[in-house]
Amino acid sequence: MPDGTTQQATPSSATPQPAAPQSEASLHDRLRAAQEAGRAHDFDTAIAAADEILQQLIAEQGDTAIGTLEAAQFRADLAYLSGEYAFATESWTWLALAWFDRVGPGKRRTQIAAQNAAQSWMHLPPHEARPRADDLVNMLLEVTAPERTATIRAQIAERLAQPVR
């Protein structure tokens, strides 16, 4: 799991190895089918397939391998598109920290994940948004330069200042 630091991953003899090419073809076909289901707005099918793919990649490659993070992005996109904004917010927040740990600060994948986390959070009802605000703001401060997130942090603060209806 990402810890929000810029430490380089240390190579380990226990590092999971990529699957054999035959398994990758099957994985590719399953991913394509999940994407097609998502495009058809069959989110139940797409989410179930994405969850299976993600679990397989975590088992084979680890939870912060590039392929796993890319699959997690797809799953986070499905959460957003299906209206699961709490799951999307938490996923994108975690992904921003994971990409930050993996590729460093200021990288496009890190920035996009941070922006997607904030966008997902904005869709949450106040009673769900408030408990997630601290993690979101802390992530924004950690993975991007503070001046780059000043506007979204101001929007978050403004939203938190509004009375709950």
PDB file of C-alpha atoms in Angstrom:
ATOM      1  CA  MET A   1       0.000   0.000   0.000  1.00  0.00           C
ATOM      2  CA  PRO A   2       1.253   3.524  -0.631  1.00  0.00           C
ATOM      3  CA  ASP A   3       2.461   5.391   2.398  1.00  0.00           C
ATOM      4  CA  GLY A   4       2.622   8.855   0.835  1.00  0.00           C
ATOM      5  CA  THR A   5       6.405   9.044   0.855  1.00  0.00           C
ATOM      6  CA  THR A   6       8.766   9.391  -2.049  1.00  0.00           C
ATOM      7  CA  GLN A   7      10.853   6.403  -1.044  1.00  0.00           C
ATOM      8  CA  GLN A   8      11.923   4.206  -3.903  1.00  0.00           C
ATOM      9  CA  ALA A   9      10.550   0.708  -3.794  1.00  0.00           C
ATOM     10  CA  THR A  10      13.249  -1.682  -2.687  1.00  0.00           C
ATOM     11  CA  PRO A  11      13.706  -4.738  -4.861  1.00  0.00           C
ATOM     12  CA  SER A  12      12.844  -7.958  -3.110  1.00  0.00           C
ATOM     13  CA  SER A  13      13.405 -11.565  -3.977  1.00  0.00           C
ATOM     14  CA  ALA A  14       9.754 -12.125  -3.010  1.00  0.00           C
ATOM     15  CA  THR A  15       8.483  -9.640  -5.616  1.00  0.00           C
ATOM     16  CA  PRO A  16       5.581 -11.226  -7.521  1.00  0.00           C
ATOM     17  CA  GLN A  17       6.376 -12.086 -11.120  1.00  0.00           C
ATOM     18  CA  PRO A  18       4.160 -11.240 -14.111  1.00  0.00           C
ATOM     19  CA  ALA A  19       1.847 -13.978 -15.313  1.00  0.00           C
ATOM     20  CA  ALA A  20       2.624 -16.142 -18.305  1.00  0.00           C
ATOM     21  CA  PRO A  21       1.615 -14.739 -21.744  1.00  0.00           C
ATOM     22  CA  GLN A  22      -1.338 -17.150 -21.998  1.00  0.00           C
ATOM     23  CA  SER A  23      -2.817 -15.699 -18.796  1.00  0.00           C
ATOM     24  CA  GLU A  24      -2.194 -12.144 -20.049  1.00  0.00           C
ATOM     25  CA  ALA A  25      -4.204 -12.826 -23.222  1.00  0.00           C
ATOM     26  CA  SER A  26      -7.067 -14.075 -21.103  1.00  0.00           C
ATOM     27  CA  LEU A  27      -6.720 -11.057 -18.850  1.00  0.00           C
ATOM     28  CA  HIS A  28      -6.701  -8.765 -21.883  1.00  0.00           C
ATOM     29  CA  ASP A  29      -9.886 -10.386 -23.218  1.00  0.00           C
ATOM     30  CA  ARG A  30     -11.559 -10.085 -19.818  1.00  0.00           C
ATOM     31  CA  LEU A  31     -10.560  -6.445 -19.560  1.00  0.00           C
ATOM     32  CA  ARG A  32     -11.902  -5.725 -23.037  1.00  0.00           C
ATOM     33  CA  ALA A  33     -15.211  -7.399 -22.119  1.00  0.00           C
ATOM     34  CA  ALA A  34     -15.410  -5.359 -18.902  1.00  0.00           C
ATOM     35  CA  GLN A  35     -14.752  -2.157 -20.841  1.00  0.00           C
ATOM     36  CA  GLU A  36     -17.460  -3.040 -23.357  1.00  0.00           C
ATOM     37  CA  ALA A  37     -19.909  -3.688 -20.515  1.00  0.00           C
ATOM     38  CA  GLY A  38     -19.026  -0.313 -19.008  1.00  0.00           C
ATOM     39  CA  ARG A  39     -19.537   1.474 -22.324  1.00  0.00           C
ATOM     40  CA  ALA A  40     -22.949  -0.230 -22.558  1.00  0.00           C
ATOM     41  CA  HIS A  41     -23.775   1.082 -19.042  1.00  0.00           C
ATOM     42  CA  ASP A  42     -23.957  -2.484 -17.714  1.00  0.00           C
ATOM     43  CA  PHE A  43     -22.091  -1.431 -14.596  1.00  0.00           C
ATOM     44  CA  ASP A  44     -22.946  -4.513 -12.549  1.00  0.00           C
ATOM     45  CA  THR A  45     -21.188  -6.739 -15.097  1.00  0.00           C
ATOM     46  CA  ALA A  46     -18.313  -4.311 -15.641  1.00  0.00           C
ATOM     47  CA  ILE A  47     -17.696  -3.819 -11.911  1.00  0.00           C
ATOM     48  CA  ALA A  48     -17.768  -7.546 -11.152  1.00  0.00           C
ATOM     49  CA  ALA A  49     -15.286  -8.221 -13.971  1.00  0.00           C
ATOM     50  CA  ALA A  50     -13.047  -5.312 -12.958  1.00  0.00           C
ATOM     51  CA  ASP A  51     -13.003  -6.518  -9.350  1.00  0.00           C
ATOM     52  CA  GLU A  52     -11.959 -10.021 -10.463  1.00  0.00           C
ATOM     53  CA  ILE A  53      -9.231  -8.633 -12.714  1.00  0.00           C
ATOM     54  CA  LEU A  54      -7.980  -6.367  -9.956  1.00  0.00           C
ATOM     55  CA  GLN A  55      -7.846  -9.211  -7.432  1.00  0.00           C
ATOM     56  CA  GLN A  56      -5.909 -11.356  -9.906  1.00  0.00           C
ATOM     57  CA  LEU A  57      -3.390  -8.589 -10.566  1.00  0.00           C
ATOM     58  CA  ILE A  58      -2.935  -7.892  -6.864  1.00  0.00           C
ATOM     59  CA  ALA A  59      -2.227 -11.591  -6.281  1.00  0.00           C
ATOM     60  CA  GLU A  60       0.160 -11.863  -9.241  1.00  0.00           C
ATOM     61  CA  GLN A  61       1.931  -8.494  -9.235  1.00  0.00           C
ATOM     62  CA  GLY A  62       1.238  -6.763  -5.924  1.00  0.00           C
ATOM     63  CA  ASP A  63      -1.039  -3.885  -5.092  1.00  0.00           C
ATOM     64  CA  THR A  64       1.184  -1.097  -6.439  1.00  0.00           C
ATOM     65  CA  ALA A  65       2.463  -2.653  -9.674  1.00  0.00           C
ATOM     66  CA  ILE A  66       1.766  -0.488 -12.709  1.00  0.00           C
ATOM     67  CA  GLY A  67      -0.698  -2.981 -14.207  1.00  0.00           C
ATOM     68  CA  THR A  68      -2.551  -3.222 -10.913  1.00  0.00           C
ATOM     69  CA  LEU A  69      -2.753   0.563 -10.586  1.00  0.00           C
ATOM     70  CA  GLU A  70      -4.084   0.841 -14.132  1.00  0.00           C
ATOM     71  CA  ALA A  71      -6.755  -1.764 -13.373  1.00  0.00           C
ATOM     72  CA  ALA A  72      -7.603   0.099 -10.160  1.00  0.00           C
ATOM     73  CA  GLN A  73      -8.056   3.272 -12.222  1.00  0.00           C
ATOM     74  CA  PHE A  74     -10.548   1.459 -14.442  1.00  0.00           C
ATOM     75  CA  ARG A  75     -12.417   0.266 -11.351  1.00  0.00           C
ATOM     76  CA  ALA A  76     -12.413   3.800  -9.915  1.00  0.00           C
ATOM     77  CA  ASP A  77     -13.772   5.123 -13.222  1.00  0.00           C
ATOM     78  CA  LEU A  78     -16.577   2.564 -13.066  1.00  0.00           C
ATOM     79  CA  ALA A  79     -17.390   3.649  -9.516  1.00  0.00           C
ATOM     80  CA  TYR A  80     -17.654   7.265 -10.642  1.00  0.00           C
ATOM     81  CA  LEU A  81     -19.713   6.465 -13.727  1.00  0.00           C
ATOM     82  CA  SER A  82     -22.100   4.273 -11.744  1.00  0.00           C
ATOM     83  CA  GLY A  83     -22.599   6.932  -9.074  1.00  0.00           C
ATOM     84  CA  GLU A  84     -20.572   5.219  -6.332  1.00  0.00           C
ATOM     85  CA  TYR A  85     -18.904   8.516  -5.440  1.00  0.00           C
ATOM     86  CA  ALA A  86     -17.706   7.461  -1.978  1.00  0.00           C
ATOM     87  CA  PHE A  87     -15.886   4.447  -3.428  1.00  0.00           C
ATOM     88  CA  ALA A  88     -14.562   6.581  -6.294  1.00  0.00           C
ATOM     89  CA  THR A  89     -13.281   9.253  -3.888  1.00  0.00           C
ATOM     90  CA  GLU A  90     -11.498   6.720  -1.705  1.00  0.00           C
ATOM     91  CA  SER A  91     -10.109   4.849  -4.717  1.00  0.00           C
ATOM     92  CA  TRP A  92      -8.805   7.943  -6.481  1.00  0.00           C
ATOM     93  CA  THR A  93      -7.329   9.286  -3.227  1.00  0.00           C
ATOM     94  CA  TRP A  94      -5.479   5.998  -2.724  1.00  0.00           C
ATOM     95  CA  LEU A  95      -4.436   5.933  -6.393  1.00  0.00           C
ATOM     96  CA  ALA A  96      -3.006   9.460  -6.203  1.00  0.00           C
ATOM     97  CA  LEU A  97      -0.832   8.409  -3.262  1.00  0.00           C
ATOM     98  CA  ALA A  98       0.123   5.146  -4.978  1.00  0.00           C
ATOM     99  CA  TRP A  99       1.129   6.914  -8.205  1.00  0.00           C
ATOM    100  CA  PHE A 100       2.994   9.503  -6.117  1.00  0.00           C
ATOM    101  CA  ASP A 101       4.964   6.711  -4.446  1.00  0.00           C
ATOM    102  CA  ARG A 102       5.484   4.907  -7.753  1.00  0.00           C
ATOM    103  CA  VAL A 103       6.372   7.724 -10.183  1.00  0.00           C
ATOM    104  CA  GLY A 104       6.918  10.747  -7.962  1.00  0.00           C
ATOM    105  CA  PRO A 105       5.445  14.210  -7.608  1.00  0.00           C
ATOM    106  CA  GLY A 106       4.195  16.268 -10.510  1.00  0.00           C
ATOM    107  CA  LYS A 107       3.637  13.311 -12.808  1.00  0.00           C
ATOM    108  CA  ARG A 108       0.523  13.241 -14.970  1.00  0.00           C
ATOM    109  CA  ARG A 109      -0.921  10.032 -13.485  1.00  0.00           C
ATOM    110  CA  THR A 110      -0.532  11.408  -9.972  1.00  0.00           C
ATOM    111  CA  GLN A 111      -2.167  14.711 -10.914  1.00  0.00           C
ATOM    112  CA  ILE A 112      -5.080  13.094 -12.746  1.00  0.00           C
ATOM    113  CA  ALA A 113      -5.780  10.756  -9.834  1.00  0.00           C
ATOM    114  CA  ALA A 114      -5.733  13.709  -7.412  1.00  0.00           C
ATOM    115  CA  GLN A 115      -8.111  15.694  -9.623  1.00  0.00           C
ATOM    116  CA  ASN A 116     -10.435  12.715 -10.005  1.00  0.00           C
ATOM    117  CA  ALA A 117     -10.519  12.219  -6.225  1.00  0.00           C
ATOM    118  CA  ALA A 118     -11.548  15.839  -5.733  1.00  0.00           C
ATOM    119  CA  GLN A 119     -14.148  15.660  -8.499  1.00  0.00           C
ATOM    120  CA  SER A 120     -15.659  12.490  -7.028  1.00  0.00           C
ATOM    121  CA  TRP A 121     -15.750  14.084  -3.579  1.00  0.00           C
ATOM    122  CA  MET A 122     -17.680  17.073  -4.947  1.00  0.00           C
ATOM    123  CA  HIS A 123     -20.517  14.716  -5.919  1.00  0.00           C
ATOM    124  CA  LEU A 124     -20.897  13.273  -2.425  1.00  0.00           C
ATOM    125  CA  PRO A 125     -23.793  14.345  -0.228  1.00  0.00           C
ATOM    126  CA  PRO A 126     -22.550  16.434   2.730  1.00  0.00           C
ATOM    127  CA  HIS A 127     -22.946  13.634   5.289  1.00  0.00           C
ATOM    128  CA  GLU A 128     -20.621  11.437   3.182  1.00  0.00           C
ATOM    129  CA  ALA A 129     -18.266  14.227   2.098  1.00  0.00           C
ATOM    130  CA  ARG A 130     -17.360  15.572   5.531  1.00  0.00           C
ATOM    131  CA  PRO A 131     -15.715  12.391   6.897  1.00  0.00           C
ATOM    132  CA  ARG A 132     -13.586  12.086   3.739  1.00  0.00           C
ATOM    133  CA  ALA A 133     -12.475  15.720   3.540  1.00  0.00           C
ATOM    134  CA  ASP A 134      -9.351  15.469   5.713  1.00  0.00           C
ATOM    135  CA  ASP A 135      -7.931  12.525   3.762  1.00  0.00           C
ATOM    136  CA  LEU A 136      -8.659  14.294   0.483  1.00  0.00           C
ATOM    137  CA  VAL A 137      -7.061  17.600   1.507  1.00  0.00           C
ATOM    138  CA  ASN A 138      -4.033  15.850   3.019  1.00  0.00           C
ATOM    139  CA  MET A 139      -3.555  13.892  -0.204  1.00  0.00           C
ATOM    140  CA  LEU A 140      -3.852  17.058  -2.301  1.00  0.00           C
ATOM    141  CA  LEU A 141      -1.197  18.755  -0.179  1.00  0.00           C
ATOM    142  CA  GLU A 142       1.072  15.717  -0.337  1.00  0.00           C
ATOM    143  CA  VAL A 143       1.045  14.800  -4.012  1.00  0.00           C
ATOM    144  CA  THR A 144       0.926  18.201  -5.686  1.00  0.00           C
ATOM    145  CA  ALA A 145       2.444  21.593  -5.068  1.00  0.00           C
ATOM    146  CA  PRO A 146       0.101  23.521  -2.736  1.00  0.00           C
ATOM    147  CA  GLU A 147      -0.310  26.363  -5.236  1.00  0.00           C
ATOM    148  CA  ARG A 148      -1.623  23.891  -7.822  1.00  0.00           C
ATOM    149  CA  THR A 149      -4.454  22.768  -5.563  1.00  0.00           C
ATOM    150  CA  ALA A 150      -5.328  26.089  -3.917  1.00  0.00           C
ATOM    151  CA  THR A 151      -8.535  26.483  -5.933  1.00  0.00           C
ATOM    152  CA  ILE A 152      -9.911  23.021  -5.233  1.00  0.00           C
ATOM    153  CA  ARG A 153      -8.921  23.242  -1.571  1.00  0.00           C
ATOM    154  CA  ALA A 154     -10.794  26.568  -1.357  1.00  0.00           C
ATOM    155  CA  GLN A 155     -13.846  24.902  -2.926  1.00  0.00           C
ATOM    156  CA  ILE A 156     -13.604  22.065  -0.411  1.00  0.00           C
ATOM    157  CA  ALA A 157     -13.340  24.520   2.496  1.00  0.00           C
ATOM    158  CA  GLU A 158     -16.310  26.489   1.151  1.00  0.00           C
ATOM    159  CA  ARG A 159     -18.398  23.352   0.846  1.00  0.00           C
ATOM    160  CA  LEU A 160     -17.466  22.224   4.359  1.00  0.00           C
ATOM    161  CA  ALA A 161     -18.485  25.642   5.726  1.00  0.00           C
ATOM    162  CA  GLN A 162     -22.017  25.240   4.360  1.00  0.00           C
ATOM    163  CA  PRO A 163     -24.606  23.974   6.827  1.00  0.00           C
ATOM    164  CA  VAL A 164     -25.707  20.374   6.366  1.00  0.00           C
ATOM    165  CA  ARG A 165     -29.269  20.183   5.074  1.00  0.00           C
TER     166      ARG A 165
END
